[in-house]
CSV table of C-alpha atoms in Angstrom, one decimal:
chain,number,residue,atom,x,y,z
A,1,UNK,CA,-74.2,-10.6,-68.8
A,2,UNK,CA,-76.0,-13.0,-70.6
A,3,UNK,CA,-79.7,-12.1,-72.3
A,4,UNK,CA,-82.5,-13.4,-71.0
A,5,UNK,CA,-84.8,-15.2,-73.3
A,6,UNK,CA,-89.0,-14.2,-73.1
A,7,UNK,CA,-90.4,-15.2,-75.8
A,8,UNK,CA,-90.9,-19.0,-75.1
A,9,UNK,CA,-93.9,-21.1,-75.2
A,10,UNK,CA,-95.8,-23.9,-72.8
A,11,UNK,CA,-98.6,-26.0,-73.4
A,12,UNK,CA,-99.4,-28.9,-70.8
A,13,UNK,CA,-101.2,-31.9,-69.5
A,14,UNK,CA,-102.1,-33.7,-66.8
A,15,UNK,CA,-99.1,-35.8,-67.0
A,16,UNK,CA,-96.7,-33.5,-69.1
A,17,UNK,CA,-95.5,-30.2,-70.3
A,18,UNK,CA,-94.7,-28.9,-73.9
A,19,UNK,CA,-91.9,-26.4,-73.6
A,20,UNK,CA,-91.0,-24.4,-76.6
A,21,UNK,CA,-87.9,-22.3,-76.7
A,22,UNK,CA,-86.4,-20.5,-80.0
A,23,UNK,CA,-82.3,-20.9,-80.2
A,24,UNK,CA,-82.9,-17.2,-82.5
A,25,UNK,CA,-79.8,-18.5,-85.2
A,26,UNK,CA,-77.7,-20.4,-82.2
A,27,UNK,CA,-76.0,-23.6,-83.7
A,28,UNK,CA,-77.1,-27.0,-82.3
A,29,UNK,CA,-73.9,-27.8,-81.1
A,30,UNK,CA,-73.5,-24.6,-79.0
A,31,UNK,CA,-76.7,-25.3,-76.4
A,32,UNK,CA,-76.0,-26.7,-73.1
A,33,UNK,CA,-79.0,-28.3,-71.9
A,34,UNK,CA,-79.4,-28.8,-68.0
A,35,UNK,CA,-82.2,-30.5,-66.5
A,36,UNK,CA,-83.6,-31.5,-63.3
A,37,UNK,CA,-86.7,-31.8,-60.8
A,38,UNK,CA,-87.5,-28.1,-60.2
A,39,UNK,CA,-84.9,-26.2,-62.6
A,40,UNK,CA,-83.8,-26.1,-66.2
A,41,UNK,CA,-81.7,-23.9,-67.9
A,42,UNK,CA,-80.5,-23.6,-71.7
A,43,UNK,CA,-77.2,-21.3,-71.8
A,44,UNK,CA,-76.9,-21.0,-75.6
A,45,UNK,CA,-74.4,-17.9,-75.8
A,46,UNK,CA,-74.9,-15.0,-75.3
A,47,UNK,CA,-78.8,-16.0,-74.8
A,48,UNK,CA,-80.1,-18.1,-71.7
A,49,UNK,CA,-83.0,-19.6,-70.7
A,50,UNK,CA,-83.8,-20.5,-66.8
A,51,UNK,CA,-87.1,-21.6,-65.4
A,52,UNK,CA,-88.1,-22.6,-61.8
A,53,UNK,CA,-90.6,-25.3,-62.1
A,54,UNK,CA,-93.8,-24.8,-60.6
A,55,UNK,CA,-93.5,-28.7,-59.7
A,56,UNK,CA,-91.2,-31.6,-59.8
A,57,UNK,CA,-90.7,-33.6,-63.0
A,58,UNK,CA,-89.0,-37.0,-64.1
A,59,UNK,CA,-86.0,-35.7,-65.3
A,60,UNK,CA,-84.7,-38.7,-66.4
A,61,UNK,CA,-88.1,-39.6,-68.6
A,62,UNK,CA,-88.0,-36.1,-69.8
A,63,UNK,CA,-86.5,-35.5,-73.1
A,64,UNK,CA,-85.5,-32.6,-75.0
A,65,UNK,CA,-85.9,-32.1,-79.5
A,66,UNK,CA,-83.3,-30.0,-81.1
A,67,UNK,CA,-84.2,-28.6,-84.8
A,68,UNK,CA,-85.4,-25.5,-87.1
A,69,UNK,CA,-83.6,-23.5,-84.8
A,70,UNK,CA,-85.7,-24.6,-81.5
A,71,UNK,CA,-85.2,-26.5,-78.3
A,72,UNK,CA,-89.1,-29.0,-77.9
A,73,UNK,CA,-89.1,-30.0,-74.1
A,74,UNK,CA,-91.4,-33.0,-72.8
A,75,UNK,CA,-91.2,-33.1,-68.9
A,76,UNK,CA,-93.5,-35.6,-67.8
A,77,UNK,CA,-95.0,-34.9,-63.9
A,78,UNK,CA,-94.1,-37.0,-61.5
A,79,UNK,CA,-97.4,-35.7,-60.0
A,80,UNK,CA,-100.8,-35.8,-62.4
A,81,UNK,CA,-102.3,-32.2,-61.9
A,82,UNK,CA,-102.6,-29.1,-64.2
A,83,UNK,CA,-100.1,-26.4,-62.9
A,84,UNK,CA,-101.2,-22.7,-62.2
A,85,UNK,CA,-98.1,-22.0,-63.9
A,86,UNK,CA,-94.6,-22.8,-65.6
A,87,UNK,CA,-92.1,-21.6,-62.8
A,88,UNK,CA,-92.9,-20.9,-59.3
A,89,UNK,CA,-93.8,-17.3,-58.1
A,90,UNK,CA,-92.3,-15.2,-55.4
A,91,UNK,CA,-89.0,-16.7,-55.5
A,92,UNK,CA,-85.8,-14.5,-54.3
A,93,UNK,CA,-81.8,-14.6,-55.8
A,94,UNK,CA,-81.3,-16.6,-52.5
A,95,UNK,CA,-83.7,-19.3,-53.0
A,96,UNK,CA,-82.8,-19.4,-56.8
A,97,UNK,CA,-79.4,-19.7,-55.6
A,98,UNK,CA,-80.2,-23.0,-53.5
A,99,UNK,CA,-82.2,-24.3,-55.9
A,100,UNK,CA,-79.6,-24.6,-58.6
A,101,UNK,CA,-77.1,-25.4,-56.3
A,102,UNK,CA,-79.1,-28.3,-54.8
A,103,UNK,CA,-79.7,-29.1,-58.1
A,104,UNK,CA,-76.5,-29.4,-59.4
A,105,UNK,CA,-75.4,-31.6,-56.5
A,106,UNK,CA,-78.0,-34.1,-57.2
A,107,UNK,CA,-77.0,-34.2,-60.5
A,108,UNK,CA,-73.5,-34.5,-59.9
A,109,UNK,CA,-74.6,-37.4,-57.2
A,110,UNK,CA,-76.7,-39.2,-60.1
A,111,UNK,CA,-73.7,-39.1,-62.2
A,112,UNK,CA,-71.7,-40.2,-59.9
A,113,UNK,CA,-74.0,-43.1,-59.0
A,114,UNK,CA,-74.2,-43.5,-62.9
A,115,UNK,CA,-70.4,-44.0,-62.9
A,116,UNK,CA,-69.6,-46.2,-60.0
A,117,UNK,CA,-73.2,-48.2,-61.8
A,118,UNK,CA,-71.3,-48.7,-64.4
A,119,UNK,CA,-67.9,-49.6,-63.0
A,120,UNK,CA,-69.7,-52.0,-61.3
A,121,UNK,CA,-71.8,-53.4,-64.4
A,122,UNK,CA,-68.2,-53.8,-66.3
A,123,UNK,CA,-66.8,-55.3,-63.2
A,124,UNK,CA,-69.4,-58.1,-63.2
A,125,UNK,CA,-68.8,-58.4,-67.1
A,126,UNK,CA,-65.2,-58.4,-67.1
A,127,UNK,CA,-65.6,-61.2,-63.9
A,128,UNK,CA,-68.5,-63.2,-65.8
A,129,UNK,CA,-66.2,-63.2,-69.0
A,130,UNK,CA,-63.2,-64.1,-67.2
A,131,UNK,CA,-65.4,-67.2,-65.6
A,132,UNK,CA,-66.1,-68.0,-68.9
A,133,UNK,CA,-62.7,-68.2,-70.1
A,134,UNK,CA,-61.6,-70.4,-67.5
A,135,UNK,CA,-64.4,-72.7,-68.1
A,136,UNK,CA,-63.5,-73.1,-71.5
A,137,UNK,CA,-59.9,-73.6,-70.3
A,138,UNK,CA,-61.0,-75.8,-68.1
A,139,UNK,CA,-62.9,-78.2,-70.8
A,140,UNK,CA,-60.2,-77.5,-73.6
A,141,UNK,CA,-57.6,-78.9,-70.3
A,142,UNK,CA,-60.0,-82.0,-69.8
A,143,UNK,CA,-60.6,-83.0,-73.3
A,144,UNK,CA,-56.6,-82.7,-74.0
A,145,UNK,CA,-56.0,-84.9,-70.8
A,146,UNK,CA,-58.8,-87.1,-71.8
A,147,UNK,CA,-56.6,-87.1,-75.2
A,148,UNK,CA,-53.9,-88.0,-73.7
A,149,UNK,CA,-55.1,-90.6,-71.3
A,150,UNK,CA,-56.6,-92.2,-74.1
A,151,UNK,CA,-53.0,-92.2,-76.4
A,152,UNK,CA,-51.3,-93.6,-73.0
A,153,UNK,CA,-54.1,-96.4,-73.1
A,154,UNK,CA,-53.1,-97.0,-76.5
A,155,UNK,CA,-49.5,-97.4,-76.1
A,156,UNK,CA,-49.7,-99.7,-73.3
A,157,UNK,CA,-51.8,-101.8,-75.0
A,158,UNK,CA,-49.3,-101.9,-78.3
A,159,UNK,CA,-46.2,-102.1,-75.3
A,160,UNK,CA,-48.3,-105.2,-74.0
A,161,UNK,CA,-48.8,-106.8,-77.1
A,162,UNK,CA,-45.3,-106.1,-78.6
A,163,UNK,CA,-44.2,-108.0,-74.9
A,164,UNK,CA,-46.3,-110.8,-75.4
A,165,UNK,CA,-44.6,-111.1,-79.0
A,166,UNK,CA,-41.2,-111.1,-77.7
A,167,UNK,CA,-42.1,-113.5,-75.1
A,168,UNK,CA,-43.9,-116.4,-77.5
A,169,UNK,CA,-40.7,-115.2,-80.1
A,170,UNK,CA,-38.0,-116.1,-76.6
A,171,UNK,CA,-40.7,-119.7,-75.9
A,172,UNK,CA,-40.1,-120.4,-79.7
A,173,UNK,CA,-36.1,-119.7,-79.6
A,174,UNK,CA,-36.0,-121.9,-75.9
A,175,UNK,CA,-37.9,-125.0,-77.7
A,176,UNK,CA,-36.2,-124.6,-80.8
A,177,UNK,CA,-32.7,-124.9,-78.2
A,178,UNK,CA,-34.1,-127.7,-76.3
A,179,UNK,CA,-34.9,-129.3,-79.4
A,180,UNK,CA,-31.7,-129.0,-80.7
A,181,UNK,CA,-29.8,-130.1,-77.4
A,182,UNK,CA,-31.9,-132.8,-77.2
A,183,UNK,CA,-30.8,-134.1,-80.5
A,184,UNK,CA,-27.1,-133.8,-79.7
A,185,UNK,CA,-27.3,-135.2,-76.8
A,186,UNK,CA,-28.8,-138.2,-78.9
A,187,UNK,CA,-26.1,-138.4,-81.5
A,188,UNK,CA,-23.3,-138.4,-78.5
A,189,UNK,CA,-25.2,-141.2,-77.1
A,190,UNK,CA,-25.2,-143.0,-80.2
A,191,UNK,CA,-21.3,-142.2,-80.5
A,192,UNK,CA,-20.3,-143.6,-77.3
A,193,UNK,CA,-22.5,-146.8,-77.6
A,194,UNK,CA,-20.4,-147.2,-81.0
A,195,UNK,CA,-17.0,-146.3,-79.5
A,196,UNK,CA,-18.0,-149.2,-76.6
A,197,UNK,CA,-18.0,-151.4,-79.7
A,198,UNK,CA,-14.6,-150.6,-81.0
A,199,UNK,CA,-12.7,-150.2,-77.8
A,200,UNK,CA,-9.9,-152.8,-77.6
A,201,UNK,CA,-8.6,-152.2,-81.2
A,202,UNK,CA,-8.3,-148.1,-80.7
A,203,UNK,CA,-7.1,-148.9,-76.9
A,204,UNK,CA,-3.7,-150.5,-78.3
A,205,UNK,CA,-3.4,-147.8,-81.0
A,206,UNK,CA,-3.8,-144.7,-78.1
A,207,UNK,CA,-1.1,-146.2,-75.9
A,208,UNK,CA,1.9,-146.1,-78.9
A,209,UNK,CA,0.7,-142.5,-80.0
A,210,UNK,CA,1.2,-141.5,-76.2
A,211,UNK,CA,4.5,-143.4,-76.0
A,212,UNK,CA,5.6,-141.9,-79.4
A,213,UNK,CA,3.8,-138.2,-78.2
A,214,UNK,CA,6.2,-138.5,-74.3
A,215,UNK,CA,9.8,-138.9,-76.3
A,216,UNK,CA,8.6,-135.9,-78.4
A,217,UNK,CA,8.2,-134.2,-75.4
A,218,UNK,CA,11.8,-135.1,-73.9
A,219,UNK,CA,13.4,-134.3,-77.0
A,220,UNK,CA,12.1,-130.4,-77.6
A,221,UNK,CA,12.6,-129.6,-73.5
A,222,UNK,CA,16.7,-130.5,-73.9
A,223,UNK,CA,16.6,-128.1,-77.1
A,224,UNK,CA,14.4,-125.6,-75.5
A,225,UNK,CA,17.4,-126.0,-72.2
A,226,UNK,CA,20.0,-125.4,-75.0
A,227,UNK,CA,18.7,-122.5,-76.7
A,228,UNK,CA,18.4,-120.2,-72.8
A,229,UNK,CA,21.0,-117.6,-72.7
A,230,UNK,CA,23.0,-116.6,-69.9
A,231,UNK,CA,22.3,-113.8,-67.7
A,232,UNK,CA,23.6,-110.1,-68.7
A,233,UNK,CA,26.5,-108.7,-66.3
A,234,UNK,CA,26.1,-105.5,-64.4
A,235,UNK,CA,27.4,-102.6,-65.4
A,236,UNK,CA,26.8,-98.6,-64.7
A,237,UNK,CA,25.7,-95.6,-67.3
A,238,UNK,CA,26.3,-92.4,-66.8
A,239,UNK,CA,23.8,-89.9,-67.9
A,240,UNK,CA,25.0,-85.8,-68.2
A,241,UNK,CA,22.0,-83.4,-68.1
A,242,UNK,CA,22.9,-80.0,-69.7
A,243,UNK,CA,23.7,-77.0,-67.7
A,244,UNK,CA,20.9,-74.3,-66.8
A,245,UNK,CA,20.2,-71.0,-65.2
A,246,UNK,CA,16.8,-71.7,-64.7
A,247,UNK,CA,15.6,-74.7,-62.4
A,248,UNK,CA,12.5,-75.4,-64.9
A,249,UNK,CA,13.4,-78.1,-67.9
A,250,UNK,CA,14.4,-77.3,-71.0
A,251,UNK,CA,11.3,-78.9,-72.4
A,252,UNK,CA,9.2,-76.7,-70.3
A,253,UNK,CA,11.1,-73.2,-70.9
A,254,UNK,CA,11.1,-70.4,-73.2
A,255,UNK,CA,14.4,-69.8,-74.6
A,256,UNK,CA,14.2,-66.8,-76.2
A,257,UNK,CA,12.6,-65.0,-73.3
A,258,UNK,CA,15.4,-66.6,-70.9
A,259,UNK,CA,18.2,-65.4,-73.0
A,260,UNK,CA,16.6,-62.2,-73.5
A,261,UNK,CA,16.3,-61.4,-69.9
A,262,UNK,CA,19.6,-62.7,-69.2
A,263,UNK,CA,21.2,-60.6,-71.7
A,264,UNK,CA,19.1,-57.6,-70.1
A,265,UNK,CA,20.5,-58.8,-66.5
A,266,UNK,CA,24.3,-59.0,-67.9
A,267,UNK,CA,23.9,-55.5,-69.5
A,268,UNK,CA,22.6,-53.9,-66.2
A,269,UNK,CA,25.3,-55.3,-63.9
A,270,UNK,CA,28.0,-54.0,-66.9
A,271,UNK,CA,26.0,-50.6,-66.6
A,272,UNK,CA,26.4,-50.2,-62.7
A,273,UNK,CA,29.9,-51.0,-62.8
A,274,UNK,CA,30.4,-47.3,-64.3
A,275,UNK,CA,30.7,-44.4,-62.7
A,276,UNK,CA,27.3,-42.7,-62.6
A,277,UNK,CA,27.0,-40.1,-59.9
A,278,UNK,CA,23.3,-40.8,-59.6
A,279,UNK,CA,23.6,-44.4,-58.5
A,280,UNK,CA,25.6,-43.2,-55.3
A,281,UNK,CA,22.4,-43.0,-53.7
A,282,UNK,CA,20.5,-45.3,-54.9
A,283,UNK,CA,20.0,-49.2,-53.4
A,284,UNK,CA,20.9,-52.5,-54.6
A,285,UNK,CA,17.1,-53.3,-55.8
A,286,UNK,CA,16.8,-49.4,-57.0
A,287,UNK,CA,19.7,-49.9,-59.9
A,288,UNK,CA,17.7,-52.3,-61.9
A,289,UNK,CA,15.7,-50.5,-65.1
A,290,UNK,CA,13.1,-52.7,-64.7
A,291,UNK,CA,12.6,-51.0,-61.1
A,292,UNK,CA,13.3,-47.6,-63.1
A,293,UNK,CA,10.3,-48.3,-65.3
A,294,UNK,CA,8.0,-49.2,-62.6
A,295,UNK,CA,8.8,-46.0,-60.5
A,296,UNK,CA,8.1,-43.7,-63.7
A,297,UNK,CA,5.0,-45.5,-64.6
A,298,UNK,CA,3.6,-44.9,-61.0
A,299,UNK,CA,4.7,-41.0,-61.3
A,300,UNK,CA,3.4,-40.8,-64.8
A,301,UNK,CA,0.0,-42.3,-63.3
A,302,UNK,CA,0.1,-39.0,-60.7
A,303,UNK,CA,0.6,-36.4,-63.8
A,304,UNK,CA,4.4,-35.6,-61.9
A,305,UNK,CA,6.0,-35.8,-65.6
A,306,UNK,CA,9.2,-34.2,-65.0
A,307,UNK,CA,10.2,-36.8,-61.8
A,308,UNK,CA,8.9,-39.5,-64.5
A,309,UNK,CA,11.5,-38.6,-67.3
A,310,UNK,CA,14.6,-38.6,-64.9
A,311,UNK,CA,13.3,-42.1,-63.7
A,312,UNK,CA,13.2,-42.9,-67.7
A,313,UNK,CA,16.3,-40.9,-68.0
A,314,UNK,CA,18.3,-43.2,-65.3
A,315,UNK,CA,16.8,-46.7,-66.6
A,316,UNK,CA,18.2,-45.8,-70.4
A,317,UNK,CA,21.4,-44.5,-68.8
A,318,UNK,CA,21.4,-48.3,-67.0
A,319,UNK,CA,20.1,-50.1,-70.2
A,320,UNK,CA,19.6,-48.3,-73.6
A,321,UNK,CA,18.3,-51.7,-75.3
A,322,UNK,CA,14.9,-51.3,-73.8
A,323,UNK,CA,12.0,-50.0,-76.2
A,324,UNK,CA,9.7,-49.4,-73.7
A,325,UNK,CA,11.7,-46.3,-71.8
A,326,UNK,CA,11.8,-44.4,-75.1
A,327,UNK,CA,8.2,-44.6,-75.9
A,328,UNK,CA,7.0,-44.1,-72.0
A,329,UNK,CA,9.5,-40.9,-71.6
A,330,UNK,CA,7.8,-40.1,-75.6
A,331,UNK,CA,4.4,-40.3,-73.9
A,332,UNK,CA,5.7,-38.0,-70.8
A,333,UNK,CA,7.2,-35.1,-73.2
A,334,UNK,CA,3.9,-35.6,-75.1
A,335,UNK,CA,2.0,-34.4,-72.3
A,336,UNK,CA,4.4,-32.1,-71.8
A,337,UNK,CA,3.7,-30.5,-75.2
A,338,UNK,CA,7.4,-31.0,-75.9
A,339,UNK,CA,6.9,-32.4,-79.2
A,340,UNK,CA,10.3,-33.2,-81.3
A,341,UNK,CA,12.0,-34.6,-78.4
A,342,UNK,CA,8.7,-36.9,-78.1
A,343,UNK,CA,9.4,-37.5,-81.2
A,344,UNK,CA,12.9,-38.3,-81.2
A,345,UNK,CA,12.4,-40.5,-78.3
A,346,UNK,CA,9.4,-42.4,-80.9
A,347,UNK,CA,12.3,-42.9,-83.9
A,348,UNK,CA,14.5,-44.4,-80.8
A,349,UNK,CA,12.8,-47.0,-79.6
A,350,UNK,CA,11.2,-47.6,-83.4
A,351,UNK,CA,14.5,-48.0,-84.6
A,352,UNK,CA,15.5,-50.9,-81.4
A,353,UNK,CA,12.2,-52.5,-82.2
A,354,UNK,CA,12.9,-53.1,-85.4
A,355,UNK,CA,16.7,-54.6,-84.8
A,356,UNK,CA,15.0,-56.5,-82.3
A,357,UNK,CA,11.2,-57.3,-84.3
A,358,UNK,CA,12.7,-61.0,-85.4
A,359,UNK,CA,14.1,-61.9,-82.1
A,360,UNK,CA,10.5,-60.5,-80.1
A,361,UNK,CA,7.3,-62.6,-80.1
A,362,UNK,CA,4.1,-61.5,-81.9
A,363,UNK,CA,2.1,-61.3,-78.6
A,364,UNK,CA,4.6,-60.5,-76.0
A,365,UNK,CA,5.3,-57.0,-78.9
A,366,UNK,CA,1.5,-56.3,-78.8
A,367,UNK,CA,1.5,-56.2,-74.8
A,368,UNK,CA,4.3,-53.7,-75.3
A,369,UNK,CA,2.3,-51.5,-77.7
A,370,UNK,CA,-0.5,-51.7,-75.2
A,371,UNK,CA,1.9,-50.7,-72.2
A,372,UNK,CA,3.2,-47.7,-74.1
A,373,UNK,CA,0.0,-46.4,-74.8
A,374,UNK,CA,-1.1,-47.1,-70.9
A,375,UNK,CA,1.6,-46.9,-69.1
């Protein structure tokens, strides 16, 4: 329960009041002050001072002086008479009750007003700023066009002028050709009228250079008849292509890879010719290890390890030259945790690879390193 505070004193005017209440050794910052028309209240723990006014006040004129351990109130009246009193007589819990509760509403209304009044206020700024902006945009855009404008101006006039020099430069170059036609056509004029002059003395001379110029003529056609050739006789060549497996051209093959398959191929069909009691029940297109090695990969992709190895076990038993089986039935008895015959089956095909590392090509071995580790 906090302590009520007495010892206070009032002096007052027609158009204020002088409120004087001790803090008694309460720091500044620990008041809370709370004002309005008929209540105040000072709660400065565990001390508080609460007074009913006798009469409305101007809260929001009123001010409040905090220093040498005192609180200096000036309420100014809203109404200019001398008060009987500082707080109102004869008032109940109940009414004090409503008062402060009315009182904090309004307050909590004003401040509300306060807020939304200054939304509003920063609303207008932030709207009269943003005008301001985009007139200054607006006259930065107009003097840059204006710029602009005023540089294409400027280059139409030098375009202009530059065509009007090209065009007295092409008038110049046109007289200067007519000029100079002109004056040809002159000296050819002047020729001919001189070649009228001389005309039967170079007459007699053109007709023995022709005569001399046709038996010339007659001469080098009867050598030129002479020197033809006759025609070639028919005859047949036989071209021989050489023999291939494979329909492609030679030039368009891969030799190695063709051998290498073929060799595979040839070593399979030797393979089934033997008597293996597990290729009784197997089909044509099941006796090839390359179908072998498919079937193990797809039950090594289903974790069924032991049906994987006899698949392995079967393609070796059809062709033992293929790396690839070793190191996929290594990878099975790996997951199998049977370790030396993984490792036994790695030295195998290790030991093929490197008969065979000369023969393979550089990428086709790194796509088999890849499959083994994949499957």
């Amino acid at each position: 329960m906090p302590l009520q505070v007495s010892d206070y004193s009032w002096q007052q005017t027609e158009s204020a009041v002088f409120l004087s209440v001790p803090l008694r050794g309460v720091s500044v910052r620990d008041a809370d002050v709370f004002c309005a028309e008929n209540y105040l209240k000072v709660n400065f723990a565990p001390f508080l001072f609460e007074v009913f006014l006798y009469a409305p006040i101007d809260d929001e004129s009123s001010q409040a002086k905090i220093g040498n351990d005192t609180i200096v109130f000036t309420l100014r009246k809203k109404e200019a008479v001398m008060w009987e009193a500082l707080s109102v007589s004869g008032v109940d819990k109940e009414m004090m009750q409503r008062i402060r509760e009315k009182s904090i509403l309004k307050a909590q209304e004003r401040a509300k007003e306060a807020i939304e009044a200054k939304a509003a206020t920063r609303r207008e700024d932030q709207k009269y700023a943003l005008n301001v902006m985009m007139k200054i945009e607006d006259e930065e855009r107009k003097k840059i066009e204006q710029i602009k404008e005023n540089e294409r101006i400027k280059a139409t006039r030098e375009l202009e002028a530059w065509k009007k020099q090209q065009r007295k430069a092409e008038e110049q170059k046109r007289t200067q050709r007519e000029d100079k036609l002109h004056q040809q056509e002159k000296q050819i004029e002047e020729g001919k009228k001189l070649k009228h002059k001389s005309f039967p003395r170079n007459s007699t001379t053109r007709n023995l250079a022709t005569k001399g110029r046709n038996s010339e003529n007659i001469f080098s056609e009867k050598l030129k008849e002479d020197s033809i050739p006759a025609p070639r006789s028919t005859g047949s060549i036989q071209v021989n292509f050489t023999p291939r497996v494979f329909p492609t051209a030679l030039r368009e093959s891969r030799v190695a890879e063709e051998e290498e398959w073929l060799h595979k191929q040839a070593e399979a069909r030797r393979t089934m010719n033997t008597d293996i009691p597990e290729l009784s029940d197997l089909k044509e297109e099941e006796k090839n290890p390359e179908w072998l090695k498919d079937k193990g990969n797809k039950l090594f992709a289903t974790e069924n390890y032991l049906a994987a190895i006899n698949a392995y076990n079967l393609a070796i038993r059809l062709n033992n030259k293929i790396p690839l089986l070793y190191l996929n039935r290594a990878a099975c008895h790996l997951k199998l945790k049977n370790l030396h015959k993984a490792i036994e089956d790695s030295s195998k095909a290790y030991r093929i690879m490197k008969l065979h590392l000369r023969l393979i090509h550089p990428t086709k071995l790194y796509k088999m390193m890849l499959r083994r580790f994949g499957i």
